Amino acid sequence: MEDIDAIAALQDPVRRRLYEYVVAQGREVGRNEAAEAAGVARTLAAHHLDRLTEVGLLESGSRRLTGRSGPGAGRPAKVYTRARAERAVSLPARDYRTAAELLAEAAEQAGLDAGLCAAARRRGEALRGSTAPCGDLEEAMAMLAARGYEPHLESAVGIPDAEGAKEATGDAAAVVRMRNCPFHAVAERFPPLVCGMNLALLEGLLGTDGPVRARMDARPGECCVVVESSKNNID
């Protein structure tokens, strides 16, 4: 019932906008910032943010947003980030995660990594269909977003580009990172197997002979795969 309550909390449109904004930032968000982004009063935003925390969709903490410390730095403000726990609802109950973990364990023990990656690459190609390989990073981000990867553009120094994907694709150092791994729960237990499968899936989905390519670049809290312009790579 907890998962049902958590998902039901997103039915309110204001609460949903606040949740989506916090999740999209990939960092702590204060009440004032969230309220401004959602176009609501701070008190209303605070109410909804605290409700999202109560049902386990967000986690809250406190810190000074001024960047200063000591006397005169102001009181710590309440901040919010996405909760680490996953939420899912299936009626009637299903347990696909256990099945996935058992299959991954069997594949790992049998040394079936290559076969799994080949199957994943074929699945990615089937999802892409008859279309040409992905044309640029903007198109790649749209495809990744549709698959639940939550992509964001990042420059060479690790700062998301504020001008949007279309302009940033001209920067040969820009890469697309993903805040969500759709296979996170299984990847935590079998990282080499599942991350290799994920890379192969995205290679099939985006193509390997076009202007963008996927490659491994693991970072804590994000997907193990990044996507970049193929001209960035010097083999």
Tab-separated table of C-alpha atoms in Angstrom:
chain	number	residue	atom	x	y	z
A	1	MET	CA	0.000	0.000	0.000
A	2	GLU	CA	2.922	2.385	0.589
A	3	ASP	CA	3.830	2.325	-3.106
A	4	ILE	CA	0.219	2.991	-4.074
A	5	ASP	CA	0.052	5.953	-1.676
A	6	ALA	CA	3.318	7.338	-3.042
A	7	ILE	CA	2.234	7.153	-6.672
A	8	ALA	CA	-1.241	8.482	-5.837
A	9	ALA	CA	0.416	11.563	-4.333
A	10	LEU	CA	1.522	12.572	-7.829
A	11	GLN	CA	-2.059	12.879	-9.040
A	12	ASP	CA	-2.157	16.500	-7.894
A	13	PRO	CA	-0.812	18.562	-10.843
A	14	VAL	CA	1.110	21.061	-8.692
A	15	ARG	CA	2.689	18.281	-6.672
A	16	ARG	CA	3.620	16.498	-9.876
A	17	ARG	CA	5.292	19.630	-11.291
A	18	LEU	CA	7.268	20.118	-8.099
A	19	TYR	CA	8.393	16.503	-8.041
A	20	GLU	CA	9.440	16.541	-11.684
A	21	TYR	CA	11.390	19.775	-11.188
A	22	VAL	CA	13.304	18.472	-8.161
A	23	VAL	CA	14.105	15.196	-9.928
A	24	ALA	CA	15.317	16.972	-13.074
A	25	GLN	CA	17.893	19.082	-11.213
A	26	GLY	CA	19.988	16.202	-9.911
A	27	ARG	CA	20.866	18.221	-6.797
A	28	GLU	CA	19.298	19.666	-3.646
A	29	VAL	CA	16.486	22.156	-4.347
A	30	GLY	CA	15.174	24.754	-1.898
A	31	ARG	CA	11.553	25.721	-1.402
A	32	ASN	CA	11.871	29.139	-3.016
A	33	GLU	CA	13.457	27.731	-6.158
A	34	ALA	CA	10.878	24.955	-6.454
A	35	ALA	CA	7.979	27.362	-5.904
A	36	GLU	CA	9.256	29.726	-8.586
A	37	ALA	CA	9.761	26.879	-11.051
A	38	ALA	CA	6.232	25.551	-10.455
A	39	GLY	CA	4.657	29.013	-10.475
A	40	VAL	CA	3.090	28.704	-7.023
A	41	ALA	CA	3.440	30.413	-3.660
A	42	ARG	CA	6.239	29.279	-1.363
A	43	THR	CA	3.849	28.125	1.349
A	44	LEU	CA	1.931	25.944	-1.106
A	45	ALA	CA	5.183	24.539	-2.501
A	46	ALA	CA	6.384	23.753	1.024
A	47	HIS	CA	3.158	21.876	1.757
A	48	HIS	CA	3.432	19.726	-1.363
A	49	LEU	CA	7.176	19.124	-1.004
A	50	ASP	CA	6.701	17.940	2.564
A	51	ARG	CA	3.867	15.667	1.430
A	52	LEU	CA	6.147	14.153	-1.225
A	53	THR	CA	8.703	13.561	1.526
A	54	GLU	CA	6.106	11.922	3.773
A	55	VAL	CA	5.183	9.353	1.118
A	56	GLY	CA	8.840	8.622	0.346
A	57	LEU	CA	9.202	10.179	-3.099
A	58	LEU	CA	11.582	12.914	-1.916
A	59	GLU	CA	14.180	13.166	0.834
A	60	SER	CA	14.677	16.377	2.768
A	61	GLY	CA	17.510	17.984	4.662
A	62	SER	CA	18.721	21.449	5.553
A	63	ARG	CA	21.662	23.630	4.612
A	64	ARG	CA	22.511	27.278	4.143
A	65	LEU	CA	21.783	28.315	0.585
A	66	THR	CA	23.823	31.525	0.820
A	67	GLY	CA	27.133	29.675	0.673
A	68	ARG	CA	28.270	31.490	3.823
A	69	SER	CA	28.821	30.207	7.357
A	70	GLY	CA	29.095	31.715	10.807
A	71	PRO	CA	27.199	34.666	12.296
A	72	GLY	CA	25.022	36.491	9.804
A	73	ALA	CA	24.916	33.594	7.369
A	74	GLY	CA	21.210	33.045	7.966
A	75	ARG	CA	19.265	30.010	9.081
A	76	PRO	CA	19.635	26.699	7.220
A	77	ALA	CA	16.921	26.233	4.601
A	78	LYS	CA	15.028	23.041	3.903
A	79	VAL	CA	16.141	21.317	0.713
A	80	TYR	CA	14.831	18.328	-1.229
A	81	THR	CA	16.231	15.621	-3.485
A	82	ARG	CA	14.774	12.522	-5.098
A	83	ALA	CA	14.457	9.572	-2.717
A	84	ARG	CA	16.729	6.623	-3.406
A	85	ALA	CA	13.964	4.039	-2.969
A	86	GLU	CA	12.105	2.735	-6.017
A	87	ARG	CA	8.305	2.676	-6.257
A	88	ALA	CA	6.253	0.330	-8.393
A	89	VAL	CA	2.671	-0.896	-8.460
A	90	SER	CA	1.378	-4.064	-10.080
A	91	LEU	CA	-2.152	-5.372	-9.751
A	92	PRO	CA	-2.177	-8.280	-9.182
A	93	ALA	CA	1.262	-8.477	-7.603
A	94	ARG	CA	4.149	-9.446	-9.885
A	95	ASP	CA	7.825	-9.993	-9.050
A	96	TYR	CA	9.804	-9.364	-12.217
A	97	ARG	CA	12.818	-8.136	-10.244
A	98	THR	CA	13.439	-11.544	-8.674
A	99	ALA	CA	13.121	-13.195	-12.085
A	100	ALA	CA	15.588	-10.687	-13.574
A	101	GLU	CA	18.071	-11.257	-10.764
A	102	LEU	CA	17.849	-15.052	-11.121
A	103	LEU	CA	18.369	-14.845	-14.873
A	104	ALA	CA	21.294	-12.444	-14.417
A	105	GLU	CA	22.878	-14.746	-11.826
A	106	ALA	CA	22.539	-17.743	-14.125
A	107	ALA	CA	23.926	-15.803	-17.105
A	108	GLU	CA	26.898	-14.578	-15.082
A	109	GLN	CA	27.735	-18.004	-13.727
A	110	ALA	CA	27.441	-19.562	-17.194
A	111	GLY	CA	29.627	-16.878	-18.801
A	112	LEU	CA	26.886	-15.744	-21.162
A	113	ASP	CA	27.960	-12.088	-21.263
A	114	ALA	CA	28.633	-12.072	-24.998
A	115	GLY	CA	25.317	-13.726	-25.831
A	116	LEU	CA	23.420	-11.321	-23.592
A	117	CYS	CA	25.087	-8.298	-25.186
A	118	ALA	CA	24.321	-9.618	-28.667
A	119	ALA	CA	20.669	-10.063	-27.723
A	120	ALA	CA	20.577	-6.577	-26.184
A	121	ARG	CA	22.076	-5.019	-29.312
A	122	ARG	CA	19.479	-6.754	-31.461
A	123	ARG	CA	16.719	-5.488	-29.176
A	124	GLY	CA	18.043	-1.945	-29.456
A	125	GLU	CA	18.101	-2.210	-33.242
A	126	ALA	CA	14.542	-3.554	-33.209
A	127	LEU	CA	13.414	-0.610	-31.076
A	128	ARG	CA	15.033	1.806	-33.529
A	129	GLY	CA	13.359	0.029	-36.433
A	130	SER	CA	14.187	1.020	-39.981
A	131	THR	CA	15.274	4.572	-39.115
A	132	ALA	CA	18.860	5.694	-39.647
A	133	PRO	CA	21.328	5.887	-36.740
A	134	CYS	CA	20.719	8.748	-34.333
A	135	GLY	CA	21.623	12.052	-36.001
A	136	ASP	CA	22.852	14.238	-33.137
A	137	LEU	CA	22.887	14.600	-29.357
A	138	GLU	CA	19.533	16.380	-29.303
A	139	GLU	CA	17.879	13.436	-31.042
A	140	ALA	CA	19.713	11.033	-28.741
A	141	MET	CA	18.393	12.855	-25.673
A	142	ALA	CA	14.827	12.568	-26.957
A	143	MET	CA	15.242	8.831	-27.531
A	144	LEU	CA	16.832	8.306	-24.126
A	145	ALA	CA	14.155	10.337	-22.362
A	146	ALA	CA	11.478	8.173	-23.970
A	147	ARG	CA	13.203	5.109	-22.485
A	148	GLY	CA	13.322	6.590	-18.962
A	149	TYR	CA	17.048	7.370	-18.775
A	150	GLU	CA	16.542	11.035	-17.727
A	151	PRO	CA	19.357	12.415	-19.927
A	152	HIS	CA	21.054	15.757	-19.365
A	153	LEU	CA	23.738	17.513	-21.346
A	154	GLU	CA	27.059	18.102	-19.655
A	155	SER	CA	30.096	20.054	-20.817
A	156	ALA	CA	33.690	18.922	-20.501
A	157	VAL	CA	34.013	20.524	-17.062
A	158	GLY	CA	30.958	18.715	-15.764
A	159	ILE	CA	28.510	21.625	-15.802
A	160	PRO	CA	25.160	21.146	-17.564
A	161	ASP	CA	24.854	23.493	-20.530
A	162	ALA	CA	22.311	26.246	-19.841
A	163	GLU	CA	21.650	27.052	-23.477
A	164	GLY	CA	19.947	23.777	-24.362
A	165	ALA	CA	20.905	20.696	-26.313
A	166	LYS	CA	20.723	22.223	-29.786
A	167	GLU	CA	23.399	24.834	-29.169
A	168	ALA	CA	25.540	22.611	-26.969
A	169	THR	CA	25.844	19.913	-29.614
A	170	GLY	CA	28.225	22.215	-31.404
A	171	ASP	CA	30.633	21.753	-28.481
A	172	ALA	CA	32.769	18.721	-29.324
A	173	ALA	CA	33.335	18.127	-25.599
A	174	ALA	CA	29.656	17.846	-24.655
A	175	VAL	CA	28.371	14.491	-23.460
A	176	VAL	CA	24.937	13.235	-22.504
A	177	ARG	CA	24.790	11.670	-19.055
A	178	MET	CA	21.764	9.941	-17.570
A	179	ARG	CA	20.472	10.374	-14.050
A	180	ASN	CA	18.450	7.162	-14.141
A	181	CYS	CA	19.363	3.607	-15.043
A	182	PRO	CA	16.205	1.617	-15.872
A	183	PHE	CA	18.050	-1.531	-14.741
A	184	HIS	CA	19.438	-0.042	-11.519
A	185	ALA	CA	18.255	-2.711	-9.055
A	186	VAL	CA	19.751	-5.596	-11.037
A	187	ALA	CA	22.825	-3.589	-12.069
A	188	GLU	CA	23.707	-3.065	-8.402
A	189	ARG	CA	24.015	-6.841	-7.922
A	190	PHE	CA	25.553	-7.723	-11.291
A	191	PRO	CA	27.295	-4.563	-12.542
A	192	PRO	CA	29.611	-5.928	-15.279
A	193	LEU	CA	26.883	-8.104	-16.775
A	194	VAL	CA	24.039	-5.582	-16.685
A	195	CYS	CA	26.117	-2.522	-17.557
A	196	GLY	CA	27.518	-4.359	-20.571
A	197	MET	CA	23.987	-5.301	-21.588
A	198	ASN	CA	22.875	-1.687	-21.168
A	199	LEU	CA	25.719	-0.416	-23.366
A	200	ALA	CA	24.889	-2.945	-26.076
A	201	LEU	CA	21.209	-2.024	-25.937
A	202	LEU	CA	21.997	1.667	-26.435
A	203	GLU	CA	24.469	0.884	-29.210
A	204	GLY	CA	21.659	-0.867	-31.034
A	205	LEU	CA	19.164	1.882	-30.271
A	206	LEU	CA	21.393	4.806	-31.302
A	207	GLY	CA	23.510	3.054	-33.903
A	208	THR	CA	27.272	2.604	-33.999
A	209	ASP	CA	28.058	4.079	-37.411
A	210	GLY	CA	26.356	7.465	-37.034
A	211	PRO	CA	27.448	10.829	-35.597
A	212	VAL	CA	26.844	9.798	-31.959
A	213	ARG	CA	27.931	6.805	-29.950
A	214	ALA	CA	27.485	5.282	-26.493
A	215	ARG	CA	30.403	4.343	-24.270
A	216	MET	CA	31.060	3.316	-20.675
A	217	ASP	CA	31.839	6.056	-18.161
A	218	ALA	CA	30.455	5.032	-14.777
A	219	ARG	CA	29.732	7.678	-12.153
A	220	PRO	CA	28.090	7.133	-8.740
A	221	GLY	CA	24.353	7.777	-8.795
A	222	GLU	CA	24.057	7.840	-12.601
A	223	CYS	CA	23.793	5.416	-15.492
A	224	CYS	CA	27.094	3.722	-16.356
A	225	VAL	CA	26.789	4.706	-20.030
A	226	VAL	CA	27.235	8.140	-21.603
A	227	VAL	CA	26.476	9.277	-25.135
A	228	GLU	CA	28.662	11.690	-27.060
A	229	SER	CA	29.412	12.927	-30.539
A	230	SER	CA	31.551	10.367	-32.358
A	231	LYS	CA	33.905	13.148	-33.483
A	232	ASN	CA	34.965	13.522	-29.817
A	233	ASN	CA	36.691	10.145	-29.923
A	234	ILE	CA	40.177	9.526	-31.173
A	235	ASP	CA	40.821	5.827	-31.494
